[in-house]
Coordinates of C-alpha atoms in Angstrom, one line a residue:
V22 CA -78.0 113.9 244.8
I23 CA -74.6 113.0 243.4
M24 CA -73.1 116.1 245.1
S25 CA -74.6 114.9 248.4
A26 CA -72.9 111.6 247.9
F27 CA -69.5 113.3 247.2
L28 CA -70.0 115.4 250.4
I29 CA -70.5 112.1 252.3
M30 CA -67.4 110.7 250.7
F31 CA -65.1 113.7 251.6
F32 CA -66.8 114.8 254.8
P33 CA -63.8 114.1 257.1
I34 CA -61.4 116.1 254.9
L35 CA -63.9 118.9 254.4
S36 CA -64.6 119.2 258.2
K37 CA -60.9 119.2 259.1
L38 CA -60.2 121.7 256.3
A39 CA -63.0 124.0 257.6
S40 CA -61.8 123.8 261.2
S41 CA -58.2 124.7 260.1
I42 CA -59.4 127.7 258.0
T43 CA -61.4 129.1 260.9
Q44 CA -58.3 129.1 263.1
I45 CA -56.4 131.3 260.7
Q46 CA -56.0 134.7 262.3
S47 CA -52.7 136.1 261.1
E48 CA -50.2 135.7 258.2
E49 CA -48.2 133.3 260.3
D50 CA -51.2 131.1 260.7
L51 CA -51.8 131.2 257.0
A52 CA -48.2 130.2 256.3
M53 CA -48.4 127.3 258.7
F54 CA -51.7 126.2 257.2
I55 CA -50.2 126.1 253.7
Q56 CA -47.2 124.1 254.9
S57 CA -49.2 121.7 257.0
E58 CA -50.3 118.3 255.8
I59 CA -54.0 118.5 255.7
I60 CA -54.5 114.9 254.4
S61 CA -52.5 112.4 256.3
T62 CA -52.3 108.6 256.0
S63 CA -54.6 108.1 259.0
M64 CA -57.1 110.6 257.4
L65 CA -57.1 108.5 254.2
M66 CA -57.8 105.4 256.2
E67 CA -60.7 107.1 258.0
L68 CA -62.0 108.2 254.6
I69 CA -62.4 104.6 253.2
P70 CA -65.8 103.9 254.8
Y71 CA -67.1 107.2 253.5
L72 CA -65.8 106.5 250.0
V73 CA -67.5 103.1 250.0
V74 CA -70.9 104.5 251.2
G75 CA -70.7 107.4 248.7
F76 CA -69.7 105.1 245.8
L77 CA -72.7 102.7 246.6
L78 CA -75.1 105.7 246.8
I79 CA -73.9 106.9 243.4
I80 CA -74.4 103.5 241.9
I81 CA -77.9 102.9 243.5
I82 CA -79.3 106.3 242.9
G83 CA -77.8 106.5 239.4
T84 CA -79.3 103.1 238.4
A85 CA -82.7 104.0 239.9
F86 CA -82.7 107.3 238.0
N87 CA -81.8 105.6 234.7
L88 CA -84.5 103.0 235.1
G89 CA -87.1 105.7 236.0
I90 CA -86.1 107.8 233.0
I91 CA -86.5 104.7 230.7
K92 CA -90.0 104.1 232.1
M93 CA -90.8 107.8 231.7
S94 CA -89.7 107.6 228.0
Q95 CA -92.1 104.7 227.5
E96 CA -94.9 106.7 229.1
A97 CA -94.1 109.8 227.1
L98 CA -94.4 107.7 223.9
K99 CA -98.0 106.9 225.0
G100 CA -98.7 110.6 225.5
K101 CA -98.3 111.4 229.2
T102 CA -95.7 111.0 231.9
T103 CA -94.7 112.4 235.3
W104 CA -91.5 112.7 237.4
R105 CA -93.1 110.6 240.1
T106 CA -92.4 107.6 237.8
I107 CA -88.7 107.8 238.9
L108 CA -89.7 107.4 242.5
K109 CA -91.8 104.3 241.7
T110 CA -88.8 102.3 240.4
P111 CA -88.9 98.9 242.2
L112 CA -85.9 97.9 244.4
S113 CA -85.8 94.5 242.8
K114 CA -85.2 96.0 239.3
I115 CA -82.5 98.3 240.7
I116 CA -80.7 95.2 242.2
T117 CA -81.1 93.3 238.9
A118 CA -79.7 96.2 236.9
I119 CA -76.7 96.5 239.1
S120 CA -76.1 92.8 238.9
A121 CA -76.3 93.0 235.1
H122 CA -73.8 95.9 235.1
I123 CA -71.4 93.9 237.2
I124 CA -71.5 91.0 234.7
V125 CA -71.0 93.4 231.8
L126 CA -68.1 95.0 233.6
I127 CA -66.4 91.6 234.1
M128 CA -66.8 90.9 230.4
A129 CA -65.5 94.3 229.6
L130 CA -62.4 93.8 231.8
L131 CA -61.7 90.5 230.1
A132 CA -62.1 92.2 226.7
V133 CA -59.7 95.0 227.8
A134 CA -57.1 92.3 228.7
V135 CA -57.4 90.9 225.2
L136 CA -57.1 94.4 223.8
I137 CA -53.9 95.1 225.7
A138 CA -52.5 91.7 224.5
A139 CA -53.4 92.7 220.9
F140 CA -51.6 96.0 221.2
A141 CA -48.6 94.3 222.6
V142 CA -48.4 92.0 219.6
N143 CA -49.0 94.6 216.9
I144 CA -50.4 98.1 216.6
I145 CA -52.7 97.2 213.6
L146 CA -54.0 94.2 215.4
G147 CA -54.5 96.4 218.5
A148 CA -56.5 98.9 216.4
I149 CA -58.7 96.1 215.0
A150 CA -59.2 94.8 218.5
Y151 CA -60.1 98.3 219.8
I152 CA -62.8 98.7 217.1
A153 CA -64.1 95.2 218.0
F154 CA -64.1 96.2 221.7
I155 CA -66.3 99.3 221.0
I156 CA -68.7 97.3 218.9
F157 CA -68.9 94.6 221.6
I158 CA -69.6 97.2 224.4
I159 CA -72.3 99.0 222.4
H160 CA -74.3 95.7 222.2
F161 CA -75.0 96.0 226.0
S162 CA -76.5 99.5 225.8
L163 CA -80.1 98.3 226.2
V164 CA -79.7 96.1 229.3
E165 CA -81.6 98.5 231.5
H166 CA -84.4 98.8 228.9
A167 CA -84.8 95.0 228.9
I168 CA -85.0 95.0 232.8
M169 CA -87.4 97.9 233.2
L170 CA -89.7 97.4 230.2
D171 CA -89.8 93.6 229.9
D172 CA -88.9 92.4 233.4
F173 CA -85.9 90.4 232.3
K174 CA -83.4 89.1 234.8
A175 CA -79.7 90.1 234.8
I176 CA -78.3 87.5 232.3
S177 CA -81.4 87.4 230.2
S178 CA -81.3 91.2 229.9
I179 CA -77.7 91.0 228.6
K180 CA -78.7 88.5 226.0
K181 CA -81.8 90.5 225.0
S182 CA -79.8 93.7 224.6
F183 CA -77.1 91.9 222.5
N184 CA -79.6 90.2 220.2
I185 CA -81.7 93.4 219.6
I186 CA -78.7 95.6 218.8
R187 CA -77.1 92.8 216.7
G188 CA -80.2 92.6 214.6
N189 CA -80.0 96.3 213.6
F190 CA -76.5 97.4 214.7
W191 CA -75.8 100.2 212.2
L192 CA -79.0 102.1 213.0
F193 CA -78.2 102.0 216.7
F194 CA -74.6 103.0 216.0
K195 CA -75.8 106.0 214.1
I196 CA -78.1 107.1 217.0
I197 CA -75.2 106.8 219.5
L198 CA -72.8 108.7 217.1
A199 CA -75.4 111.5 216.6
N200 CA -75.8 111.7 220.4
M201 CA -72.0 111.9 220.9
I202 CA -71.5 114.6 218.2
I203 CA -74.3 116.8 219.6
S204 CA -73.1 116.4 223.2
I205 CA -69.5 117.3 222.2
L206 CA -70.7 120.3 220.2
L207 CA -72.8 121.5 223.2
S208 CA -69.9 121.0 225.6
L209 CA -67.7 123.2 223.4
L210 CA -70.4 125.9 223.1
D211 CA -71.0 125.7 226.8
G212 CA -67.6 127.3 227.4
I213 CA -68.9 130.4 225.5
F214 CA -72.6 130.4 226.5
P215 CA -73.4 128.4 229.7
I216 CA -77.0 128.0 228.6
F217 CA -76.0 125.1 226.3
S218 CA -75.4 122.8 229.4
L219 CA -79.1 123.3 230.2
L220 CA -80.0 122.5 226.6
Q221 CA -78.0 119.3 226.9
M222 CA -79.7 118.4 230.2
F223 CA -83.3 119.2 229.5
V224 CA -83.7 118.8 225.8
V225 CA -81.0 116.6 224.1
T226 CA -80.7 113.9 226.8
P227 CA -84.5 113.4 227.2
V228 CA -85.0 113.3 223.4
F229 CA -82.3 110.6 222.9
L230 CA -83.6 108.6 225.8
I231 CA -87.0 108.5 224.1
I232 CA -85.2 107.5 220.8
Y233 CA -83.4 104.7 222.6
T234 CA -86.6 103.5 224.1
M235 CA -88.3 103.7 220.6
Y236 CA -85.5 101.7 219.2
Y237 CA -85.8 99.0 221.9
L238 CA -89.6 98.8 221.6
D239 CA -89.6 98.7 217.7
N240 CA -86.9 96.0 217.5
R241 CA -88.4 94.0 220.3
K242 CA -91.6 93.8 218.3
I243 CA -89.6 92.8 215.2
K244 CA -87.9 90.0 217.1
K245 CA -91.2 88.7 218.4
T246 CA -92.7 88.8 214.9
K247 CA -89.8 86.9 213.5
R248 CA -90.2 84.2 216.2
K249 CA -93.9 83.8 215.5
Y250 CA -93.2 83.6 211.8
S251 CA -90.5 80.9 212.3
K252 CA -92.9 78.9 214.5
I253 CA -95.6 79.1 211.8
K254 CA -93.2 77.9 209.2
K255 CA -92.1 75.0 211.4
K256 CA -95.8 74.0 211.9
R257 CA -96.4 74.1 208.1
K258 CA -93.4 71.9 207.5
R259 CA -94.6 69.3 210.0
K260 CA -98.0 69.2 208.4
R261 CA -96.5 68.5 205.0

């Protein structure tokens, strides 16, 4: 699907390139083809609408796929799931997730501005700001889970993700770190044995998606239990 989006994005260039190649019949034609400017300024201007459409397709399809996989992870934990779940992702949740990602992106850009300013002042201060930036971004890793599994709206899902990860940050950090290390190792091994890319795609990624979903569901229950307990304590205090 992503490849199809890229084909849409670069269709004008590819079609012109293909027509130019078919016209090569001699060495002189080949030399002229190499020296010619395949991509002109006007071609780039014509390419903009295709770039926009392709970019939007990647965002929409990618978000729908992520939400569907999250729902599949929840179903898998219950014992049974199917690929049809991805196709059943509601459009309203896709729009909500994209809205949430835009808000997180704006916050990230503001954080990057602070990070650049910190590096401009001092390298040590910049290093501290960089670590703080990574920790800050990690807190929004469960936004799509909150939207898909609990029907949260954009801003509410951001708050939910932040609160859940803040409550048990180091456990989630270890999960992400393990995922990163395994992915890097498989990428290195894939250069020797291509089968490792399939292992990453069909084994490691689904397993960690289920782990992220388990983390969300477990910590969501903990948060709810804490709220109920705090309400009970408040009621008891009022009675006294």
